[in-house]
Short mmCIF file of C-alpha atoms in Angstrom, two decimals:
data_model
loop_
_atom_site.label_atom_id
_atom_site.label_comp_id
_atom_site.label_asym_id
_atom_site.label_seq_id
_atom_site.Cartn_x
_atom_site.Cartn_y
_atom_site.Cartn_z
CA MET A 257 0.00 0.00 0.00
CA LEU A 258 2.91 2.32 0.76
CA GLU A 259 3.88 2.42 -2.92
CA ILE A 260 1.27 5.10 -3.55
CA PHE A 261 3.45 7.50 -1.56
CA GLN A 262 6.15 7.46 -4.19
CA TYR A 263 3.96 9.88 -6.17
CA GLY A 264 4.44 13.51 -5.26
CA PHE A 265 0.77 14.38 -5.76
CA ILE A 266 -0.30 11.65 -3.33
CA ARG A 267 2.14 12.93 -0.71
CA HIS A 268 0.80 16.46 -1.19
CA ALA A 269 -2.76 15.16 -0.94
CA PHE A 270 -2.06 13.41 2.36
CA MET A 271 -0.15 16.36 3.80
CA GLY A 272 -2.90 18.82 2.85
CA GLY A 273 -5.60 16.39 4.00
CA LEU A 274 -4.01 15.81 7.40
CA ILE A 275 -3.65 19.55 8.07
CA ILE A 276 -7.31 20.08 7.18
CA GLY A 277 -8.27 17.02 9.22
CA LEU A 278 -6.55 18.59 12.19
CA ILE A 279 -7.87 22.14 12.00
CA CYS A 280 -11.48 21.60 10.89
CA PRO A 281 -12.71 19.84 14.07
CA LEU A 282 -10.45 22.04 16.21
CA ILE A 283 -12.48 25.10 15.21
CA GLY A 284 -15.62 23.03 14.61
CA LEU A 285 -15.98 22.07 18.28
CA PHE A 286 -16.18 25.69 19.39
CA ILE A 287 -18.68 26.76 16.75
CA VAL A 288 -20.88 23.68 17.31
CA LEU A 289 -20.94 24.30 21.07
CA LYS A 290 -21.73 27.98 20.52
CA ARG A 291 -24.68 26.74 18.43
CA LEU A 292 -23.23 28.38 15.36
CA SER A 293 -22.85 25.20 13.28
CA MET A 294 -24.26 26.97 10.23
CA ILE A 295 -21.52 29.59 10.27
CA GLY A 296 -19.29 27.22 8.30
CA ASP A 297 -21.93 26.99 5.59
CA ALA A 298 -22.45 30.75 5.51
CA LEU A 299 -18.74 31.45 5.16
CA SER A 300 -18.33 28.70 2.55
CA HIS A 301 -20.97 30.40 0.41
CA VAL A 302 -19.12 33.68 0.81
CA SER A 303 -15.90 31.90 -0.14
CA LEU A 304 -17.41 30.99 -3.51
CA ALA A 305 -17.90 34.67 -4.23
CA GLY A 306 -14.31 35.27 -3.07
CA VAL A 307 -12.96 32.53 -5.35
CA ALA A 308 -14.90 33.97 -8.30
CA ALA A 309 -13.68 37.49 -7.50
CA GLY A 310 -10.11 36.19 -7.23
CA MET A 311 -10.38 34.57 -10.63
CA ILE A 312 -11.80 37.72 -12.24
CA LEU A 313 -9.07 39.87 -10.69
CA GLY A 314 -6.37 37.32 -11.52
CA ILE A 315 -5.23 36.71 -7.92
CA TYR A 316 -4.85 33.34 -6.17
CA PRO A 317 -8.53 32.42 -5.54
CA VAL A 318 -7.89 31.17 -1.98
CA TYR A 319 -6.70 34.68 -1.06
CA GLY A 320 -9.86 36.15 -2.63
CA ALA A 321 -11.94 33.72 -0.58
CA LEU A 322 -9.98 34.47 2.61
CA ILE A 323 -10.33 38.25 2.29
CA LEU A 324 -14.06 38.11 1.59
CA MET A 325 -14.65 35.59 4.39
CA LEU A 326 -12.73 37.66 6.94
CA LEU A 327 -14.94 40.60 5.95
CA ALA A 328 -18.06 38.41 6.21
CA GLY A 329 -16.85 37.20 9.62
CA LEU A 330 -16.66 40.77 10.88
CA ILE A 331 -20.17 41.43 9.53
CA ILE A 332 -21.58 38.28 11.20
CA GLU A 333 -20.08 39.28 14.53
CA ARG A 334 -21.55 42.80 14.18
CA LEU A 335 -24.98 41.45 13.20
CA ARG A 336 -24.89 38.92 16.02
CA THR A 337 -24.84 41.78 18.51
CA THR A 338 -27.59 43.62 16.61
CA TYR A 339 -29.85 40.53 16.60
CA GLN A 340 -28.84 39.15 19.98
CA GLN A 341 -31.89 36.93 20.35
CA TYR A 342 -31.64 35.62 16.78
CA ALA A 343 -27.94 34.98 16.28
CA GLU A 344 -28.72 32.54 13.45
CA LEU A 345 -30.31 35.40 11.49
CA ALA A 346 -26.88 37.01 11.10
CA ILE A 347 -25.65 33.77 9.54
CA ALA A 348 -28.63 33.54 7.17
CA VAL A 349 -28.14 37.14 6.03
CA VAL A 350 -24.44 36.59 5.28
CA LEU A 351 -25.10 33.23 3.58
CA SER A 352 -27.65 34.80 1.22
CA SER A 353 -25.46 37.84 0.52
CA GLY A 354 -22.46 35.61 -0.23
CA MET A 355 -24.41 33.31 -2.53
CA SER A 356 -26.05 36.17 -4.43
CA LEU A 357 -22.68 37.87 -4.91
CA ALA A 358 -21.21 34.57 -6.09
CA VAL A 359 -23.96 34.10 -8.68
CA ILE A 360 -23.42 37.63 -10.02
CA LEU A 361 -19.64 37.16 -10.23
CA LEU A 362 -20.00 33.73 -11.83
CA SER A 363 -22.29 35.09 -14.53
CA ALA A 364 -19.85 37.94 -15.12
CA GLY A 365 -16.90 35.58 -15.73
CA ARG A 366 -18.35 32.55 -17.55
CA SER A 367 -15.04 31.32 -18.86
CA PHE A 368 -13.69 30.02 -15.55
CA ASN A 369 -16.57 27.70 -14.72
CA THR A 370 -14.46 24.53 -14.99
CA SER A 371 -11.69 25.64 -12.64
CA LEU A 372 -14.39 26.76 -10.24
CA PHE A 373 -15.32 23.10 -9.79
CA THR A 374 -11.94 22.62 -8.09
CA TYR A 375 -13.15 24.87 -5.30
CA LEU A 376 -16.78 23.73 -5.27
CA PHE A 377 -15.98 20.05 -4.77
CA GLY A 378 -12.29 20.21 -3.86
CA SER A 379 -9.46 18.59 -5.74
CA ILE A 380 -7.08 17.11 -3.22
CA LEU A 381 -5.11 15.16 -5.82
CA THR A 382 -4.13 18.30 -7.69
CA VAL A 383 -2.88 20.20 -4.62
CA SER A 384 0.18 22.19 -5.65
CA LYS A 385 3.15 23.22 -3.53
CA HIS A 386 1.71 26.74 -3.47
CA ASP A 387 -1.62 25.39 -2.17
CA LEU A 388 0.18 23.30 0.42
CA PHE A 389 2.22 26.30 1.55
CA THR A 390 -0.94 28.42 2.04
CA ILE A 391 -2.74 25.58 3.83
CA GLY A 392 0.32 25.02 6.02
CA ILE A 393 0.60 28.68 7.04
CA LEU A 394 -3.13 28.90 7.81
CA GLY A 395 -2.90 25.62 9.70
CA VAL A 396 -0.04 26.83 11.90
CA ILE A 397 -1.89 30.10 12.66
CA ILE A 398 -5.08 28.23 13.60
CA ILE A 399 -3.44 25.55 15.74
CA ALA A 400 -1.20 28.05 17.55
CA THR A 401 -4.12 30.39 18.27
CA VAL A 402 -6.30 27.59 19.64
CA VAL A 403 -3.48 26.25 21.80
CA PHE A 404 -2.66 29.69 23.22
CA LEU A 405 -6.27 30.79 23.68
CA ARG A 406 -7.75 27.44 24.76
CA LYS A 407 -8.78 28.72 28.21
CA GLU A 408 -10.44 31.81 26.77
CA LEU A 409 -12.17 29.91 23.96
CA PHE A 410 -13.45 27.29 26.41
CA PHE A 411 -14.87 29.85 28.83
CA VAL A 412 -16.46 32.07 26.17
CA THR A 413 -17.99 29.01 24.51
CA PHE A 414 -19.38 27.75 27.81
CA GLU A 415 -20.84 30.99 29.17
CA GLU A 416 -20.13 34.44 27.83
CA GLU A 417 -21.35 36.51 30.78
CA ALA A 418 -19.36 34.56 33.37
CA ALA A 419 -16.29 34.71 31.12
CA ARG A 420 -16.63 38.49 30.83
CA LEU A 421 -16.87 38.83 34.62
CA ALA A 422 -13.80 36.63 35.02
CA GLY A 423 -11.84 39.09 32.90
CA VAL A 424 -11.86 37.29 29.54
CA PRO A 425 -12.03 39.74 26.60
CA VAL A 426 -15.19 38.10 25.25
CA THR A 427 -15.81 40.35 22.22
CA LEU A 428 -12.24 39.89 21.03
CA ILE A 429 -12.32 36.12 21.53
CA ASN A 430 -15.61 35.84 19.60
CA LEU A 431 -14.09 37.85 16.79
CA ILE A 432 -10.94 35.72 16.76
CA LEU A 433 -13.07 32.56 16.62
CA ILE A 434 -14.97 33.80 13.57
CA LEU A 435 -11.77 34.88 11.84
CA LEU A 436 -10.24 31.47 12.59
CA THR A 437 -13.34 29.86 11.07
CA ALA A 438 -12.77 31.92 7.92
CA CYS A 439 -9.11 30.82 7.82
CA THR A 440 -10.12 27.17 8.29
CA ILE A 441 -12.55 27.29 5.38
CA ALA A 442 -10.02 29.09 3.20
CA ALA A 443 -7.55 26.30 3.90
CA ALA A 444 -10.10 23.55 3.33
CA ILE A 445 -11.93 24.61 0.16
CA ARG A 446 -9.06 23.49 -2.05
CA ILE A 447 -9.07 20.05 -0.35
CA VAL A 448 -12.67 19.00 0.29
CA GLY A 449 -14.45 21.80 -1.57
CA MET A 450 -16.62 24.59 -0.26
CA LEU A 451 -19.73 22.40 -0.33
CA LEU A 452 -18.22 19.89 2.09
CA THR A 453 -15.91 22.00 4.27
CA SER A 454 -18.44 22.68 6.98
CA SER A 455 -19.23 18.94 7.16
CA LEU A 456 -15.66 18.22 8.18
CA MET A 457 -16.00 20.91 10.86
CA VAL A 458 -19.22 19.49 12.24
CA ILE A 459 -19.39 15.69 11.75
CA PRO A 460 -16.25 14.62 13.69
CA VAL A 461 -17.45 16.92 16.50
CA ALA A 462 -20.92 15.35 16.42
CA THR A 463 -19.21 11.96 16.70
CA SER A 464 -16.97 12.85 19.62
CA LEU A 465 -19.84 14.57 21.50
CA GLN A 466 -21.58 11.17 21.51
CA LEU A 467 -18.80 9.75 23.67
CA LYS A 468 -19.60 12.21 26.47
CA ARG A 469 -16.15 13.12 27.71
CA GLY A 470 -14.65 16.25 29.22
CA PHE A 471 -13.85 19.22 27.02
CA TYR A 472 -10.26 18.55 26.06
CA HIS A 473 -10.91 14.82 25.59
CA THR A 474 -13.79 15.69 23.29
CA LEU A 475 -11.52 18.02 21.34
CA ILE A 476 -8.80 15.38 20.92
CA LEU A 477 -11.34 12.70 19.96
CA ALA A 478 -12.89 14.98 17.33
CA VAL A 479 -9.46 15.57 15.80
CA LEU A 480 -8.71 11.82 15.82
CA PHE A 481 -12.04 10.97 14.15
CA SER A 482 -11.39 13.64 11.55
CA LEU A 483 -7.85 12.41 10.81
CA LEU A 484 -9.17 8.86 10.53
CA ALA A 485 -11.79 10.07 8.04
CA VAL A 486 -9.17 11.90 5.98
CA ILE A 487 -6.78 8.93 5.84
CA GLY A 488 -9.49 6.32 5.32
CA GLY A 489 -11.42 8.42 2.82
CA LEU A 490 -8.34 9.34 0.83
CA ILE A 491 -7.09 5.74 0.57
CA LEU A 492 -10.55 4.54 -0.46
CA ALA A 493 -10.83 7.33 -3.02
CA ILE A 494 -7.45 6.54 -4.55
CA TYR A 495 -8.02 2.77 -4.78
CA LEU A 496 -11.67 2.93 -5.86
CA ASN A 497 -11.15 6.01 -8.04
CA LEU A 498 -13.83 8.07 -6.23
CA ALA A 499 -14.06 11.82 -5.63
CA PRO A 500 -11.72 12.33 -2.60
CA GLY A 501 -13.59 15.24 -0.95
CA GLY A 502 -16.87 13.37 -0.95
CA THR A 503 -15.28 10.10 0.15
CA ILE A 504 -13.54 11.78 3.13
CA VAL A 505 -16.76 13.35 4.36
CA PHE A 506 -18.71 10.16 3.72
CA PHE A 507 -16.11 8.23 5.71
CA SER A 508 -16.60 10.62 8.63
CA VAL A 509 -20.37 10.05 8.39
CA LEU A 510 -19.70 6.30 8.55
CA ILE A 511 -17.64 6.79 11.72
CA LEU A 512 -20.52 8.78 13.22
CA LEU A 513 -23.00 6.03 12.30
CA PHE A 514 -20.70 3.40 13.80
CA ILE A 515 -20.46 5.31 17.09
CA LEU A 516 -24.23 5.93 17.17
CA LEU A 517 -24.89 2.23 16.53
CA ARG A 518 -22.45 1.31 19.28
CA GLN A 519 -24.33 3.63 21.68
CA VAL A 520 -27.68 2.06 20.77
CA ILE A 521 -26.34 -1.47 21.28
CA GLN A 522 -24.75 -0.46 24.57
CA VAL A 523 -28.00 1.04 25.85
CA LYS A 524 -29.93 -2.08 24.78
CA LEU A 525 -27.42 -4.41 26.47
CA LEU A 526 -27.44 -2.30 29.60
CA GLY A 527 -31.25 -2.37 29.66
CA ARG A 528 -31.24 -6.15 29.34
CA SER A 529 -28.67 -6.69 32.07
CA GLN A 530 -30.66 -4.61 34.54
CA MET B 20 -14.40 44.34 60.22
CA ASN B 21 -17.24 46.71 59.51
CA ALA B 22 -15.73 48.70 56.67
CA PRO B 23 -18.30 49.22 53.91
CA ILE B 24 -17.77 46.77 51.06
CA ILE B 25 -20.47 48.30 48.88
CA GLU B 26 -21.56 51.93 48.98
CA VAL B 27 -24.27 53.00 46.59
CA GLN B 28 -25.09 56.69 46.51
CA ASN B 29 -27.95 58.39 44.65
CA LEU B 30 -27.96 55.68 42.02
CA SER B 31 -30.40 55.98 39.11
CA PHE B 32 -30.78 53.62 36.18
CA GLY B 33 -33.32 52.70 33.53
CA TYR B 34 -33.84 50.97 30.23
CA GLY B 35 -34.62 53.27 27.30
CA ALA B 36 -36.19 56.40 28.75
CA ARG B 37 -37.94 54.54 31.59
CA PRO B 38 -36.23 54.79 34.98
CA ILE B 39 -36.41 51.62 37.07
CA LEU B 40 -34.13 52.69 39.92
CA LYS B 41 -34.22 56.25 41.32
CA ASP B 42 -31.92 57.79 43.85
CA ILE B 43 -30.93 54.49 45.48
CA ASN B 44 -28.70 54.55 48.56
CA LEU B 45 -27.33 51.41 50.18
CA LYS B 46 -24.38 50.50 52.32
CA VAL B 47 -23.25 46.90 52.80
CA ASN B 48 -20.63 46.23 55.47
CA ALA B 49 -18.11 43.41 55.67
CA GLY B 50 -19.72 40.33 57.16
CA ASP B 51 -23.26 41.35 56.19
CA PHE B 52 -25.79 38.84 54.91
CA LEU B 53 -28.27 40.94 52.95
CA GLY B 54 -31.44 39.55 51.41
CA LEU B 55 -32.72 41.45 48.39
CA ILE B 56 -36.39 40.94 47.66
CA GLY B 57 -39.07 42.58 45.58
CA PRO B 58 -41.76 41.74 43.02
CA ASN B 59 -40.97 40.71 39.45
CA GLY B 60 -39.55 43.56 37.42
CA SER B 61 -38.44 45.51 40.48
CA ALA B 62 -34.86 45.62 39.11
CA LYS B 63 -33.25 43.21 41.60
CA THR B 64 -31.07 41.57 38.95
CA THR B 65 -30.41 44.96 37.33
CA PHE B 66 -29.23 46.26 40.68
CA LEU B 67 -26.75 43.38 41.04
CA LYS B 68 -25.55 43.93 37.48
CA LEU B 69 -24.89 47.58 38.30
CA ILE B 70 -22.82 46.51 41.30
CA LEU B 71 -20.94 44.07 39.06
CA GLY B 72 -20.22 46.80 36.53
CA ILE B 73 -22.07 44.90 33.77
CA LEU B 74 -24.45 47.87 33.48
CA LYS B 75 -23.46 51.53 33.75
CA PRO B 76 -25.59 53.77 36.00
CA TRP B 77 -27.35 56.87 34.65
CA GLN B 78 -26.41 58.77 37.74
CA GLY B 79 -24.88 58.24 41.14
CA GLN B 80 -21.87 56.50 42.50
CA ILE B 81 -20.97 52.93 43.38
CA ARG B 82 -17.92 52.21 45.54
CA LEU B 83 -16.60 48.67 45.99
CA PHE B 84 -14.14 47.91 48.78
CA GLY B 85 -13.67 51.67 49.18
CA GLN B 86 -12.85 52.26 45.50
CA ASP B 87 -14.98 53.88 42.84
CA ILE B 88 -16.37 51.21 40.49
CA THR B 89 -14.88 52.97 37.46
CA VAL B 90 -11.35 52.33 38.75
CA PHE B 91 -12.06 49.09 40.66
CA LYS B 92 -9.90 46.23 39.36
CA ARG B 93 -10.14 43.45 41.96
CA TRP B 94 -13.17 41.72 40.45
CA ASP B 95 -11.80 38.37 41.65
CA LYS B 96 -12.87 39.48 45.16
CA ILE B 97 -16.49 39.26 44.01
CA GLY B 98 -18.21 35.95 43.35
CA TYR B 99 -21.42 35.97 41.32
CA LEU B 100 -24.02 33.29 40.77
CA ALA B 101 -26.26 34.38 37.91
CA GLN B 102 -29.96 33.64 37.78
CA LYS B 103 -29.64 31.74 34.53
CA ALA B 104 -26.69 29.68 35.77
CA ALA B 105 -29.04 26.77 36.34
CA SER B 106 -30.30 26.93 32.76
CA VAL B 107 -26.87 26.81 31.17
CA ASN B 108 -26.39 24.26 28.37
CA ILE B 109 -25.93 21.05 30.34
CA GLY B 110 -25.19 19.09 27.19
CA PHE B 111 -21.84 20.89 27.08
CA PRO B 112 -18.96 18.41 27.22
CA ALA B 113 -17.21 19.78 30.28
CA THR B 114 -16.33 18.21 33.61
CA VAL B 115 -17.11 19.82 36.96
CA GLU B 116 -13.40 20.47 37.45
CA GLU B 117 -12.98 22.15 34.05
CA ILE B 118 -15.88 24.52 34.70
CA VAL B 119 -14.67 25.54 38.15
CA ALA B 120 -11.05 25.96 36.99
CA ALA B 121 -12.12 28.27 34.14
CA ASN B 122 -13.03 30.98 36.65
CA LEU B 123 -9.41 31.20 37.83
CA TYR B 124 -8.68 33.03 34.57
CA ARG B 125 -7.44 36.22 36.25
CA GLN B 126 -5.14 34.32 38.59
CA VAL B 127 -3.73 31.95 35.98
CA GLY B 128 -3.35 34.69 33.39
CA PRO B 129 -3.63 34.61 29.62
CA PHE B 130 -1.55 32.05 27.64
CA ARG B 131 -0.65 30.14 30.81
CA ALA B 132 -1.57 26.72 32.08
CA PRO B 133 -2.96 26.31 35.62
CA LYS B 134 -0.38 25.38 38.27
CA LYS B 135 -0.57 23.04 41.26
CA THR B 136 -1.76 25.86 43.51
CA HIS B 137 -4.63 26.59 41.12
CA ARG B 138 -5.63 22.95 41.02
CA ALA B 139 -5.61 22.92 44.84
CA LYS B 140 -7.99 25.89 44.84
CA VAL B 141 -10.38 24.00 42.55
CA GLN B 142 -10.24 20.99 44.90
CA SER B 143 -10.89 23.13 47.93
CA ALA B 144 -13.87 24.91 46.29
CA LEU B 145 -15.36 21.54 45.33
CA GLU B 146 -14.82 20.23 48.87
CA THR B 147 -16.65 23.26 50.26
CA VAL B 148 -19.77 22.54 48.21
CA GLY B 149 -19.45 18.77 48.69
CA LEU B 150 -18.81 17.82 45.08
CA ILE B 151 -15.23 16.60 45.33
CA ASN B 152 -16.22 13.04 44.40
CA LYS B 153 -17.92 14.28 41.25
CA ARG B 154 -15.07 16.43 39.98
CA LYS B 155 -14.54 14.26 36.90
CA CYS B 156 -18.29 14.05 36.12
CA LEU B 157 -19.77 15.78 33.12
CA ILE B 158 -22.07 18.64 34.03
CA GLY B 159 -24.83 16.94 32.03
CA ASN B 160 -24.79 13.95 34.39
CA LEU B 161 -25.56 16.02 37.52
CA SER B 162 -28.89 16.87 39.14
CA GLY B 163 -30.23 20.45 39.15
CA GLY B 164 -29.08 21.00 42.74
CA GLU B 165 -25.60 19.67 41.94
CA VAL B 166 -25.30 21.90 38.86
CA GLN B 167 -26.10 24.86 41.09
CA LYS B 168 -23.34 23.74 43.48
CA VAL B 169 -20.86 23.60 40.59
CA PHE B 170 -21.59 27.24 39.86
CA ILE B 171 -21.26 28.13 43.54
CA ALA B 172 -17.88 26.35 43.59
CA ARG B 173 -16.93 28.29 40.45
CA ALA B 174 -17.74 31.54 42.25
CA LEU B 175 -15.87 30.45 45.40
CA VAL B 176 -12.72 29.27 43.64
CA ASN B 177 -11.33 32.82 43.65
CA GLU B 178 -11.91 33.00 47.44
CA PRO B 179 -14.14 36.06 47.14
CA SER B 180 -14.87 38.49 49.97
CA LEU B 181 -18.29 39.28 48.52
CA PHE B 182 -20.71 36.74 47.07
CA LEU B 183 -23.74 37.85 45.05
CA LEU B 184 -26.42 35.24 44.34
CA ASP B 185 -29.38 35.80 42.05
CA GLU B 186 -32.28 33.43 42.79
CA PRO B 187 -30.05 30.44 43.61
CA THR B 188 -32.94 28.22 44.70
CA VAL B 189 -34.84 28.22 41.38
CA GLY B 190 -35.19 24.62 40.20
CA VAL B 191 -33.69 23.19 43.39
CA ASP B 192 -35.77 20.88 45.61
CA LEU B 193 -36.45 21.60 49.30
CA LYS B 194 -33.59 19.45 50.57
CA GLY B 195 -31.22 21.11 48.13
CA GLN B 196 -32.46 24.54 49.21
CA GLU B 197 -31.85 23.71 52.85
CA GLY B 198 -28.29 22.60 51.99
CA LEU B 199 -27.72 25.79 50.01
CA TYR B 200 -28.85 28.05 52.86
CA GLU B 201 -26.68 26.13 55.31
CA LEU B 202 -23.70 26.56 52.99
CA LEU B 203 -24.33 30.30 52.67
CA ASP B 204 -24.63 30.54 56.43
CA ARG B 205 -21.28 28.75 56.82
CA LEU B 206 -19.61 30.99 54.24
CA ASN B 207 -20.91 34.06 56.01
CA LYS B 208 -20.17 33.04 59.59
CA GLN B 209 -16.98 30.96 59.27
CA TRP B 210 -15.36 32.42 56.20
CA HIS B 211 -16.66 35.96 56.82
CA ILE B 212 -17.81 36.28 53.23
CA THR B 213 -20.31 39.08 52.74
CA VAL B 214 -23.39 37.69 51.01
CA ILE B 215 -26.13 39.37 49.00
CA LEU B 216 -28.96 37.04 48.11
CA ILE B 217 -31.81 37.78 45.73
CA SER B 218 -34.84 35.65 46.31
CA HIS B 219 -38.55 35.42 45.72
CA ASP B 220 -39.06 33.34 48.81
CA VAL B 221 -39.79 36.15 51.24
CA GLY B 222 -40.49 33.93 54.24
CA VAL B 223 -37.35 31.79 53.99
CA VAL B 224 -35.05 34.69 53.17
CA THR B 225 -36.35 36.74 56.07
CA ALA B 226 -35.51 33.91 58.42
CA ARG B 227 -32.00 33.45 57.03
CA VAL B 228 -30.50 36.88 56.42
CA LYS B 229 -29.10 39.50 58.80
CA ARG B 230 -30.53 42.48 56.86
CA LEU B 231 -33.23 42.85 54.28
CA ALA B 232 -33.50 45.24 51.35
CA CYS B 233 -36.70 45.47 49.32
CA LEU B 234 -36.87 46.94 45.86
CA ASN B 235 -40.12 48.14 44.35
CA ASP B 236 -41.27 50.92 42.07
CA THR B 237 -37.77 52.43 41.64
CA GLN B 238 -37.24 52.67 45.42
CA ILE B 239 -35.27 50.65 47.96
CA PHE B 240 -36.36 50.01 51.55
CA VAL B 241 -33.78 48.62 53.95
CA PHE B 242 -34.65 46.81 57.21
CA ASP B 243 -31.86 46.18 59.67
CA GLN B 244 -34.05 43.61 61.42
CA PRO B 245 -35.61 41.35 58.76
CA PHE B 246 -38.57 40.40 60.95
CA ASP B 247 -39.55 44.08 61.18
CA PHE B 248 -40.40 43.81 57.54
CA LEU B 249 -42.84 40.92 57.90
CA SER B 250 -44.35 42.12 61.14
CA SER B 251 -45.77 45.31 59.68
CA PRO B 252 -48.54 45.10 57.06
CA ASP B 253 -47.57 48.61 55.97
CA ASN B 254 -44.15 47.38 54.90
CA LEU B 255 -45.64 44.53 52.94
CA THR B 256 -48.05 46.81 51.13
CA LYS B 257 -45.27 49.28 50.40
CA VAL B 258 -43.11 46.63 48.75
CA TYR B 259 -45.52 44.14 47.29
CA GLY B 260 -48.85 46.00 47.11
CA GLN B 261 -52.24 44.60 48.16
CA GLY B 262 -51.98 41.60 45.87
CA MET B 263 -49.44 39.87 48.08
CA GLN B 264 -51.35 40.09 51.35
CA THR B 265 -52.49 36.45 51.45
CA LEU B 266 -49.10 35.00 50.62
CA ILE B 267 -47.37 37.24 53.10
CA HIS B 268 -49.89 36.27 55.77
CA CYS B 269 -48.98 32.63 55.21
CA HIS B 270 -45.30 33.40 55.70
CA GLN B 271 -46.07 35.42 58.76
CA VAL B 272 -47.64 32.37 60.35
CA ASN B 273 -44.54 30.35 59.47
CA CYS B 274 -42.25 32.95 60.87
CA LYS B 275 -44.21 33.26 64.09
CA GLY B 276 -44.14 29.49 64.38
CA ARG B 277 -40.37 29.55 63.98
CA SER B 278 -39.84 32.17 66.65
CA PHE B 279 -42.28 30.38 68.97
CA ASN B 280 -40.31 27.14 68.64
CA ALA B 281 -37.11 28.96 69.34
#
């Protein structure tokens, strides 16, 4: 099986995939627990507009996506304070704005529709050194920020008011979290595609939450499930000649189903033994 | 011992253009156990939030530990149990220990990991509330009363001199309530923590606290002897209006029974 690694593109694919597998659930856990799961979707839709804008302007599309998503992140955070009781409304507004802008830009530049597919569905097997470099830099920023700010992120995610009273700069931490989400999606769209990025942020987290552990255990488990999905999905995709992005996400869904099934069987067995 | 911990002078506050607190004056000394009562919407929680600096007053001055609130920095000396603490997301994957330790943020400092001394403080706070054996439990696996104790431990972990509690008995059964009042009594008498307790349960609070403050219709009425409040129908009418007469009467009977037994 190891012979596949003699190909440079396979090595790039695995390297890129593992970085994404690490950072997606890392940020995903915080946004799921803040009940902002849809934020990944909203920013992904914005990223499409960013990719299209990048292509029209002739800049690296991931940078276009990143800039537009950082802007959208700031807007979401602003709207979230305006609609305090309906935080999800901020996400819906940004999702619609991003998608409408994307449609306009796509119709303006018809010629690049094929390369756009690379970003819509991801194209892990064509990851270039330049892509890998960008993903690597974003990955390091995200991991370092989460490691350094883990206490703050935990407290703000658990209870904002108490965190504020304890001296945590809540507004800043919320802003950082949204910006990190934007960076994560920017890194992941080239790998799993904008349509599936938020799944990799949410599904491994949904799986690890089922195991009912403490916070840092849950975080580590989510990362492990995600890495397993990336490795398993990528190998399956290469050997069965399937779309890698889809296979990775589907693999993570299979892990979730396995864990859910295990829970059901456990509960049934426990019921019978009592 | 009796230096004022909280001094509120001519405080006014409101939401929008509507004032809900007018010209409030209150002094709380070290070692006090003050009950804060009043009907719904009488700004009890708002008043605590003003003391905590979460809300900014329209007018007036608040001094904490002798310092003006605008320059006060030692917030770790104040423990706070919010009203909605009991309704926090209990599906959150966090252990009792993790939740309590989070509140040491000021002491641990940004970018740093907790040290042995911090972990000892978490242990000691959990011992105080009687949850040391459940420190590794997920918050979702605890009963309502135990969840409330976790939040009390979280407030106590900083070893505060002042403890503010907003309706701590909501959703807690009678046995749990009794335990909570005993704990507050212990904190006040043995640890000399000054306590301010908001409650709806006029009868119980009156029997437990050293002083009583009643908020209603933008005003505050302070009774140095809590039973003075219940013993005069005028006081009850002033704070709760005619509508509360029957309920108050019931508590009066209880209170008289209590004093008779004593």
